[in-house]
Amino acid sequence: MEGTEHYSVLRDLDYYSDPTHGLATDDITVQDSNKLQRENTKHTLDLYVPGEIRKAYRGVKRCHRTPVVIFVHGGGWRRGDKRAWRHYLTVNDTNLLVALLLRFFNLHCNVGQALARQGIACAVINYPLSQPSFPLLLLERCTSMICSSILVAAIVFPLWLMIHTLNNVTANVEVAFYAANQYSHITGVLMLLALTQIIRYMTVLPSSKYSLQHTAHTFVGTLILVIAGVLFITTMDRFSFEHRIMISSSVIVMSSEMASLCQYYSTHSPAQHPQQAEAVASAITWIKNYGEASGLYNPDWLFVMGHSAGGHLVSLVTIDSHYLCDTEYAHADIKGVITISGVYNLENLATRFLKTLYLVPTFGNNPQTWKQASPQRMVTSVKNRTVPPFLVISAEKDLHLRPEAETFVATLDKCGIECDYVMIPGTNHFSVMCQFGKQNILSLDEIVQRFIYKIITADISEQNS
């Protein structure tokens, strides 16, 4: 558990576990990743709670003044994590540059932190991800290697200049050596890629959580370095120093990438529709039960929120009743829905590029499935059933998603569903998520807070009347 003056965090809680586990008489703070962690980390959540967590007991009177929000991240249904940067430091996709940027902006963590500071509990969840086709996967991994190499070069090159500035003699000798060799630039690039691959491979080790996986990953990495070293030594009489560097670097780059691909396919179980929506429904059920058992928040004041693909999932689970009907709860247990730059009509993704990138890996090739999984389509079939109020938020520069959001709002109004629409000026699809916790005139968490408390106030008034 982590805590600050304003909020506390329970990390890596498994929403397929028993929510009452450890709540009989024990200190709730022991319910960390060691107690409730699942082998599939994509079925876990981080729970941000206002104030300091001390003790909670089963059957305790719950906190009636604290609502709870379940936040579902975006990423095109096949990327992302409740702590966004972690996805890019795993065997799924090791991109050092993107991981550093996401860590700097603290994406997805900033949602839970900002809401908890506003007095609202927030569960930021993971869910199983889909898998792209093999050619697309190779393209993405090459892109990640290039981005990582840029970051490594930005760190190594200034150090190289500084060292050679302090040693002019060595610098002059090496400059002459490289100038005389026609392959010097190729060698430099291969050495950079090899160094990048070693660093990328090492960063994946902490994510190899289980002993067997960790041992296998370490063994393969060591074996690759040994083979590269043996090749460098045994080819001493046949090739020049630079040619040996090129061969060894190429072995490191190719072998480590092949090893990572093998590990990816051996450990990754791709999800397809409707598995992700079912996971969100399971998280809703778990949060309801956990609130009842722990007393940390009021489970009767439950809201769902999602960004991009997460906005699609929370909308679909709320509108299509069968997802929650398969659990012990119903859509009526959700007090409100907040979507940020969400996807509402999957048929708009049926262009050649977007279809290959996002639509087919998750929803297949059947257009009928796309319609049934589109909140825009499903909301028109709602009859004799109360759908909770929506807060639809879009970025100013959000390509086709902004007009799609406006169409969705118009459809909700036409169906008699209460809906508010907010456009955040000066933002795009990604920067809009950085508005949580910002000290603006009106930050995103304040907009969400107003929506939540407007519904809660109306609910209290209705109960008192």
Coordinates of C-alpha atoms in Angstrom, one line a residue:
M1 CA 0.0 0.0 0.0
E2 CA 1.1 3.6 -0.7
G3 CA -0.1 6.7 1.0
T4 CA 0.2 10.4 1.1
E5 CA -1.4 13.2 3.0
H6 CA -4.3 13.4 0.7
Y7 CA -5.0 9.8 -0.5
S8 CA -3.9 6.1 -0.1
V9 CA -3.4 3.5 -2.8
L10 CA -4.1 -0.3 -2.7
R11 CA -2.2 -1.7 -5.7
D12 CA -2.7 -4.8 -7.8
L13 CA -5.9 -6.0 -6.3
D14 CA -7.3 -8.9 -8.3
Y15 CA -11.0 -8.3 -9.3
Y16 CA -11.5 -12.1 -9.9
S17 CA -10.6 -12.8 -6.2
D18 CA -12.8 -12.9 -3.2
P19 CA -13.3 -9.2 -2.3
T20 CA -13.8 -10.1 1.4
H21 CA -10.4 -11.8 1.6
G22 CA -8.5 -10.5 4.6
L23 CA -11.2 -8.2 5.8
A24 CA -12.4 -10.1 8.9
T25 CA -10.2 -8.6 11.6
D26 CA -7.0 -7.8 9.8
D27 CA -5.5 -4.4 9.0
I28 CA -6.7 -3.6 5.5
T29 CA -3.3 -2.3 4.5
V30 CA -2.0 -5.8 4.2
Q31 CA -4.2 -6.3 1.1
D32 CA -1.5 -5.5 -1.3
S33 CA -0.1 -7.3 -4.3
N34 CA 1.2 -10.1 -2.1
K35 CA -2.3 -11.1 -1.0
L36 CA -4.6 -10.5 -3.9
Q37 CA -2.4 -10.7 -6.9
R38 CA -3.4 -12.9 -9.8
E39 CA -1.1 -14.6 -12.3
N40 CA -2.9 -12.6 -15.0
T41 CA -2.0 -9.0 -14.1
K42 CA -4.5 -7.8 -16.7
H43 CA -7.2 -8.7 -14.1
T44 CA -6.0 -6.3 -11.5
L45 CA -6.8 -2.8 -10.3
D46 CA -5.3 0.0 -8.3
L47 CA -7.7 1.5 -5.7
Y48 CA -7.2 5.2 -4.8
V49 CA -9.0 6.2 -1.6
P50 CA -9.3 9.7 0.0
G51 CA -7.3 10.1 3.2
E52 CA -5.4 7.5 5.1
I53 CA -6.4 3.9 5.2
R54 CA -6.2 2.5 8.8
K55 CA -8.4 -0.4 9.5
A56 CA -11.6 -1.8 8.1
Y57 CA -13.6 -4.8 9.1
R58 CA -16.2 -7.0 7.5
G59 CA -19.7 -5.7 8.2
V60 CA -18.4 -2.2 9.1
K61 CA -20.7 0.7 8.4
R62 CA -19.6 2.0 5.1
C63 CA -18.5 5.5 4.3
H64 CA -21.7 7.1 3.0
R65 CA -20.1 10.3 1.7
T66 CA -17.4 8.8 -0.6
P67 CA -18.5 7.9 -4.1
V68 CA -16.4 5.6 -6.3
V69 CA -15.3 5.8 -9.9
I70 CA -14.1 2.8 -12.0
F71 CA -11.7 4.1 -14.7
V72 CA -10.9 2.1 -17.8
H73 CA -7.8 3.1 -19.8
G74 CA -7.6 3.5 -23.6
G75 CA -5.0 2.1 -26.0
G76 CA -7.0 0.8 -29.0
W77 CA -8.1 -2.3 -27.0
R78 CA -4.6 -3.8 -27.4
R79 CA -2.2 -1.4 -25.5
G80 CA -2.1 0.2 -22.1
D81 CA -2.0 -0.4 -18.4
K82 CA -3.5 1.1 -15.2
R83 CA 0.0 2.7 -14.9
A84 CA 0.4 3.6 -18.5
W85 CA 4.2 3.6 -18.7
R86 CA 4.4 -0.1 -17.5
H87 CA 3.0 -1.4 -20.7
Y88 CA 6.0 -0.1 -22.6
L89 CA 8.5 -1.8 -20.2
T90 CA 7.2 -5.4 -20.8
V91 CA 7.8 -8.1 -23.3
N92 CA 4.5 -6.9 -25.0
D93 CA 6.2 -3.7 -26.2
T94 CA 9.5 -2.4 -24.9
N95 CA 9.6 1.3 -25.9
L96 CA 12.0 3.2 -23.6
L97 CA 11.1 6.6 -25.0
V98 CA 7.4 6.3 -24.7
A99 CA 7.7 4.8 -21.3
L100 CA 9.7 7.7 -20.1
L101 CA 7.2 10.2 -21.5
L102 CA 4.2 8.4 -19.9
R103 CA 6.0 8.2 -16.6
F104 CA 6.8 11.9 -16.7
F105 CA 3.1 12.7 -17.3
N106 CA 2.1 10.0 -14.8
L107 CA -0.8 8.9 -17.1
H108 CA -3.7 7.0 -15.6
C109 CA -2.2 7.3 -12.1
N110 CA -3.0 11.0 -12.3
V111 CA -6.7 10.1 -12.7
G112 CA -6.9 8.1 -9.4
Q113 CA -4.8 10.7 -7.6
A114 CA -6.8 13.7 -8.8
L115 CA -10.1 12.2 -8.0
A116 CA -9.0 10.9 -4.5
R117 CA -7.8 14.4 -3.7
Q118 CA -11.3 15.6 -4.6
G119 CA -12.8 13.1 -2.1
I120 CA -13.8 10.5 -4.7
A121 CA -12.5 6.9 -4.5
C122 CA -11.2 5.7 -7.9
A123 CA -10.3 2.2 -9.1
V124 CA -8.0 2.2 -12.2
I125 CA -8.3 -1.2 -13.8
N126 CA -6.4 -3.4 -16.2
Y127 CA -8.2 -5.6 -18.7
P128 CA -7.0 -8.3 -21.1
L129 CA -5.6 -6.9 -24.4
S130 CA -6.1 -8.1 -28.0
Q131 CA -3.2 -8.9 -30.3
P132 CA -2.4 -7.4 -33.8
S133 CA -1.4 -9.5 -36.8
F134 CA 2.2 -10.7 -37.0
P135 CA 3.3 -8.1 -39.7
L136 CA 1.8 -5.3 -37.7
L137 CA 3.4 -6.6 -34.5
L138 CA 6.8 -6.6 -36.2
L139 CA 6.3 -3.1 -37.4
E140 CA 5.4 -1.9 -33.9
R141 CA 8.4 -3.6 -32.4
C142 CA 10.7 -2.0 -35.0
T143 CA 9.2 1.3 -34.2
S144 CA 9.8 0.7 -30.5
M145 CA 13.4 -0.2 -31.1
I146 CA 13.9 3.0 -33.1
C147 CA 12.3 5.1 -30.4
S148 CA 14.4 3.4 -27.7
S149 CA 17.5 3.9 -29.8
I150 CA 16.8 7.6 -30.0
L151 CA 16.6 7.8 -26.2
V152 CA 19.8 5.8 -25.7
A153 CA 21.6 7.9 -28.3
A154 CA 20.5 11.1 -26.6
I155 CA 22.1 9.8 -23.4
V156 CA 25.2 8.1 -24.8
F157 CA 26.3 10.7 -27.5
P158 CA 26.8 13.6 -25.0
L159 CA 28.8 11.3 -22.8
W160 CA 30.9 10.2 -25.8
L161 CA 31.6 13.8 -26.7
M162 CA 32.5 14.7 -23.1
I163 CA 34.9 11.8 -22.8
H164 CA 36.6 12.5 -26.1
T165 CA 36.8 16.2 -25.4
L166 CA 38.8 15.3 -22.2
N167 CA 41.1 13.1 -24.2
N168 CA 42.0 14.8 -27.5
V169 CA 44.7 12.3 -28.5
T170 CA 42.3 9.4 -28.3
A171 CA 39.7 11.4 -30.1
N172 CA 42.0 12.2 -33.0
V173 CA 43.1 8.6 -33.3
E174 CA 39.5 7.3 -33.4
V175 CA 38.3 10.1 -35.7
A176 CA 41.1 9.1 -38.1
F177 CA 40.2 5.4 -37.7
Y178 CA 36.5 5.9 -38.5
A179 CA 37.3 8.3 -41.3
A180 CA 39.5 5.7 -42.9
N181 CA 36.9 3.0 -42.7
Q182 CA 33.9 2.9 -45.1
Y183 CA 31.8 0.9 -42.7
S184 CA 32.2 3.2 -39.6
H185 CA 28.6 4.6 -39.8
I186 CA 27.1 1.2 -40.1
T187 CA 29.2 -0.1 -37.2
G188 CA 28.1 2.9 -35.1
V189 CA 24.4 2.2 -35.8
L190 CA 24.7 -1.5 -35.1
M191 CA 26.6 -0.8 -31.8
L192 CA 23.8 1.6 -30.8
L193 CA 21.1 -0.9 -31.6
A194 CA 23.0 -3.7 -29.7
L195 CA 23.3 -1.4 -26.7
T196 CA 19.7 -0.5 -26.9
Q197 CA 18.6 -4.1 -27.2
I198 CA 20.6 -5.0 -24.1
I199 CA 19.0 -2.2 -22.1
R200 CA 15.5 -3.1 -23.4
Y201 CA 16.1 -6.7 -22.6
M202 CA 17.2 -5.9 -19.1
T203 CA 14.2 -3.6 -18.5
V204 CA 11.8 -6.6 -19.2
L205 CA 13.4 -8.6 -16.4
P206 CA 11.4 -7.0 -13.5
S207 CA 8.2 -7.7 -15.4
S208 CA 9.1 -11.4 -15.6
K209 CA 7.4 -11.8 -12.2
Y210 CA 7.3 -15.5 -11.8
S211 CA 10.5 -17.4 -11.0
L212 CA 10.4 -19.7 -14.0
Q213 CA 9.7 -16.9 -16.5
H214 CA 12.4 -14.7 -14.9
T215 CA 15.0 -17.5 -14.9
A216 CA 14.3 -18.3 -18.6
H217 CA 14.5 -14.7 -19.6
T218 CA 17.8 -14.2 -17.7
F219 CA 19.3 -17.4 -19.2
V220 CA 18.4 -16.5 -22.8
G221 CA 19.8 -13.0 -22.4
T222 CA 23.1 -14.3 -20.9
L223 CA 23.3 -17.0 -23.7
I224 CA 22.9 -14.3 -26.4
L225 CA 25.7 -12.2 -24.9
V226 CA 28.0 -15.3 -24.6
I227 CA 27.4 -16.3 -28.2
A228 CA 28.1 -12.8 -29.4
G229 CA 31.3 -12.8 -27.3
V230 CA 32.4 -16.1 -28.6
L231 CA 31.9 -15.0 -32.2
F232 CA 33.9 -11.9 -31.6
I233 CA 36.8 -13.9 -30.2
T234 CA 36.8 -16.8 -32.6
T235 CA 36.6 -14.7 -35.7
M236 CA 39.8 -12.7 -34.7
D237 CA 41.9 -14.2 -37.4
R238 CA 39.4 -13.9 -40.2
F239 CA 37.8 -10.5 -39.8
S240 CA 38.9 -7.0 -38.9
F241 CA 38.1 -5.5 -35.5
E242 CA 35.2 -3.5 -37.0
H243 CA 33.8 -6.4 -38.9
R244 CA 33.8 -8.5 -35.7
I245 CA 31.9 -5.6 -33.9
M246 CA 29.3 -5.6 -36.7
I247 CA 28.8 -9.4 -36.5
S248 CA 28.5 -9.4 -32.7
S249 CA 26.1 -6.5 -32.7
S250 CA 24.0 -8.0 -35.3
V251 CA 23.8 -11.3 -33.3
I252 CA 22.7 -9.4 -30.2
V253 CA 20.0 -7.4 -32.1
M254 CA 18.5 -10.3 -34.0
S255 CA 18.7 -12.9 -31.3
S256 CA 17.3 -10.8 -28.5
E257 CA 14.4 -9.6 -30.7
M258 CA 13.6 -13.2 -31.6
A259 CA 13.8 -14.3 -28.0
S260 CA 11.4 -11.5 -27.0
L261 CA 9.0 -12.5 -29.7
C262 CA 9.0 -16.1 -28.5
Q263 CA 8.4 -15.0 -25.0
Y264 CA 5.6 -12.7 -26.1
Y265 CA 3.7 -15.5 -27.9
S266 CA 4.3 -17.9 -25.1
T267 CA 3.0 -15.7 -22.3
H268 CA 0.4 -13.5 -24.0
S269 CA -3.1 -14.7 -24.3
P270 CA -4.9 -12.4 -26.7
A271 CA -8.4 -11.3 -25.8
Q272 CA -11.2 -10.7 -28.3
H273 CA -14.7 -9.2 -28.0
P274 CA -16.6 -9.7 -25.7
Q275 CA -13.8 -10.7 -23.2
Q276 CA -12.8 -7.1 -22.4
A277 CA -16.4 -5.9 -21.8
E278 CA -16.9 -9.0 -19.5
A279 CA -13.7 -8.0 -17.6
V280 CA -15.1 -4.5 -17.0
A281 CA -18.4 -6.0 -15.8
S282 CA -16.5 -8.2 -13.4
A283 CA -14.5 -5.3 -12.1
I284 CA -17.8 -3.4 -11.4
T285 CA -19.1 -6.4 -9.5
W286 CA -15.9 -6.7 -7.5
I287 CA -15.8 -3.0 -6.6
K288 CA -19.5 -3.1 -5.4
N289 CA -18.7 -6.1 -3.2
Y290 CA -15.4 -4.7 -1.9
G291 CA -17.1 -1.5 -0.9
E292 CA -19.7 -3.4 1.0
A293 CA -17.1 -5.4 2.8
S294 CA -14.4 -2.8 3.5
G295 CA -16.5 0.4 4.1
L296 CA -13.9 2.5 2.3
Y297 CA -16.5 4.1 0.0
N298 CA -20.2 4.0 -0.7
P299 CA -20.8 1.3 -3.4
D300 CA -24.3 2.7 -4.0
W301 CA -22.6 5.7 -5.5
L302 CA -20.7 3.9 -8.3
F303 CA -19.7 5.6 -11.5
V304 CA -17.8 4.3 -14.5
M305 CA -15.4 6.3 -16.7
G306 CA -13.2 5.5 -19.6
H307 CA -10.9 7.1 -22.2
S308 CA -10.8 6.2 -25.9
A309 CA -11.3 2.4 -26.1
G310 CA -12.1 2.5 -22.3
G311 CA -14.9 5.0 -23.1
H312 CA -16.3 2.5 -25.6
L313 CA -16.1 -0.4 -23.0
V314 CA -17.9 1.5 -20.2
S315 CA -20.6 2.8 -22.6
L316 CA -21.2 -0.7 -24.0
V317 CA -21.3 -2.4 -20.6
T318 CA -23.8 0.2 -19.3
I319 CA -26.1 0.3 -22.4
D320 CA -26.0 -3.4 -23.3
S321 CA -27.8 -5.0 -20.2
H322 CA -26.6 -8.5 -20.7
Y323 CA -23.0 -7.8 -19.5
L324 CA -24.1 -6.9 -16.0
C325 CA -27.1 -9.3 -16.0
D326 CA -24.6 -12.1 -16.2
T327 CA -23.3 -10.9 -12.8
E328 CA -25.2 -10.4 -9.5
Y329 CA -25.7 -6.7 -10.3
A330 CA -27.5 -4.7 -13.0
H331 CA -27.0 -1.5 -14.9
A332 CA -29.1 0.3 -12.3
D333 CA -26.2 0.0 -9.9
I334 CA -24.3 2.4 -12.0
K335 CA -25.2 6.0 -11.1
G336 CA -23.4 7.7 -14.1
V337 CA -21.1 7.2 -17.1
I338 CA -18.2 9.5 -18.0
T339 CA -16.6 9.0 -21.4
I340 CA -13.5 10.9 -22.6
S341 CA -12.7 10.9 -26.3
G342 CA -14.6 7.6 -26.5
V343 CA -15.3 5.4 -29.5
Y344 CA -19.1 5.0 -30.0
N345 CA -19.5 3.7 -33.5
L346 CA -17.1 0.9 -34.5
E347 CA -18.2 1.2 -38.2
N348 CA -16.3 4.5 -38.3
L349 CA -13.1 2.4 -37.9
A350 CA -13.7 0.3 -41.0
T351 CA -11.2 2.3 -43.1
R352 CA -8.3 0.3 -44.5
F353 CA -5.7 1.5 -42.0
L354 CA -7.9 1.7 -38.8
K355 CA -9.6 -1.6 -39.6
T356 CA -6.3 -3.5 -39.7
L357 CA -4.8 -1.6 -36.7
Y358 CA -7.7 -1.7 -34.3
L359 CA -11.0 -3.2 -35.5
V360 CA -10.1 -6.7 -36.7
P361 CA -7.7 -7.7 -33.9
T362 CA -10.4 -7.1 -31.3
F363 CA -13.8 -7.5 -33.1
G364 CA -13.0 -9.7 -36.0
N365 CA -14.2 -9.2 -39.6
N366 CA -17.9 -9.6 -39.1
P367 CA -19.7 -6.2 -39.6
Q368 CA -22.7 -7.5 -37.6
T369 CA -20.4 -7.9 -34.6
W370 CA -19.2 -4.3 -35.1
K371 CA -22.8 -3.1 -34.9
Q372 CA -23.6 -5.1 -31.8
A373 CA -20.5 -3.8 -30.1
S374 CA -21.2 -0.1 -30.9
P375 CA -22.8 1.9 -28.1
Q376 CA -24.2 4.3 -30.8
R377 CA -26.1 1.4 -32.3
M378 CA -27.1 -0.3 -29.1
V379 CA -28.6 2.7 -27.4
T380 CA -31.3 3.0 -30.0
S381 CA -32.5 -0.5 -29.0
V382 CA -33.0 0.4 -25.3
K383 CA -36.6 0.0 -24.4
N384 CA -38.4 0.1 -21.0
R385 CA -35.0 0.3 -19.3
T386 CA -33.4 3.2 -17.4
V387 CA -29.9 4.1 -18.6
P388 CA -27.8 6.2 -16.2
P389 CA -26.8 9.8 -17.1
F390 CA -23.8 10.3 -19.4
L391 CA -21.1 12.9 -19.3
V392 CA -19.5 12.9 -22.7
I393 CA -16.1 14.7 -22.9
S394 CA -14.1 15.2 -26.1
A395 CA -10.9 17.0 -27.0
E396 CA -10.9 19.9 -29.3
K397 CA -8.5 18.3 -31.8
D398 CA -9.7 14.7 -31.8
L399 CA -10.0 13.8 -35.6
H400 CA -13.2 11.9 -36.2
L401 CA -13.9 11.2 -32.5
R402 CA -15.2 14.7 -31.8
P403 CA -18.0 14.6 -34.4
E404 CA -18.6 11.0 -33.3
A405 CA -19.1 12.2 -29.7
E406 CA -21.5 14.9 -30.9
T407 CA -23.5 12.4 -32.8
F408 CA -23.6 10.1 -29.8
V409 CA -24.8 12.9 -27.6
A410 CA -27.6 13.7 -30.1
T411 CA -28.6 10.0 -30.1
L412 CA -28.7 9.9 -26.3
D413 CA -30.9 13.0 -26.2
K414 CA -33.2 11.5 -28.8
C415 CA -33.6 8.4 -26.7
G416 CA -34.4 10.4 -23.6
I417 CA -31.2 9.7 -21.8
E418 CA -29.8 12.5 -19.6
C419 CA -26.5 13.6 -21.1
D420 CA -24.0 16.5 -20.6
Y421 CA -21.4 17.3 -23.3
V422 CA -18.1 19.1 -22.6
M423 CA -15.4 19.9 -25.2
I424 CA -11.9 20.6 -23.6
P425 CA -10.3 23.4 -25.7
G426 CA -6.6 23.2 -26.7
T427 CA -6.4 19.5 -26.2
N428 CA -6.0 16.4 -28.5
H429 CA -6.8 12.7 -28.0
F430 CA -3.8 12.2 -25.7
S431 CA -3.2 15.5 -24.0
V432 CA -6.8 15.6 -22.7
M433 CA -5.9 12.9 -20.2
C434 CA -3.1 15.2 -18.8
Q435 CA -5.8 17.6 -17.7
F436 CA -6.5 15.5 -14.5
G437 CA -4.9 17.2 -11.5
K438 CA -3.9 20.4 -13.5
Q439 CA -4.4 23.7 -11.8
N440 CA -6.4 25.2 -14.6
I441 CA -9.4 27.4 -14.4
L442 CA -11.5 24.3 -14.6
S443 CA -9.6 21.0 -14.5
L444 CA -10.9 17.7 -15.9
D445 CA -11.3 16.2 -12.4
E446 CA -13.4 19.2 -11.3
I447 CA -15.7 18.7 -14.3
V448 CA -16.0 15.1 -13.3
Q449 CA -16.6 16.0 -9.7
R450 CA -19.4 18.4 -10.6
F451 CA -21.2 15.8 -12.7
I452 CA -20.9 13.2 -9.9
Y453 CA -22.1 15.4 -7.1
K454 CA -25.0 16.7 -9.2
I455 CA -26.2 13.1 -9.6
I456 CA -25.6 12.3 -5.9
T457 CA -27.4 15.5 -4.8
A458 CA -30.4 14.5 -6.9
D459 CA -30.3 11.0 -5.6
I460 CA -30.3 12.2 -2.0
S461 CA -33.2 14.6 -2.7
E462 CA -35.2 11.8 -4.3
Q463 CA -34.6 9.6 -1.2
N464 CA -35.6 12.3 1.2
S465 CA -38.8 13.2 -0.7

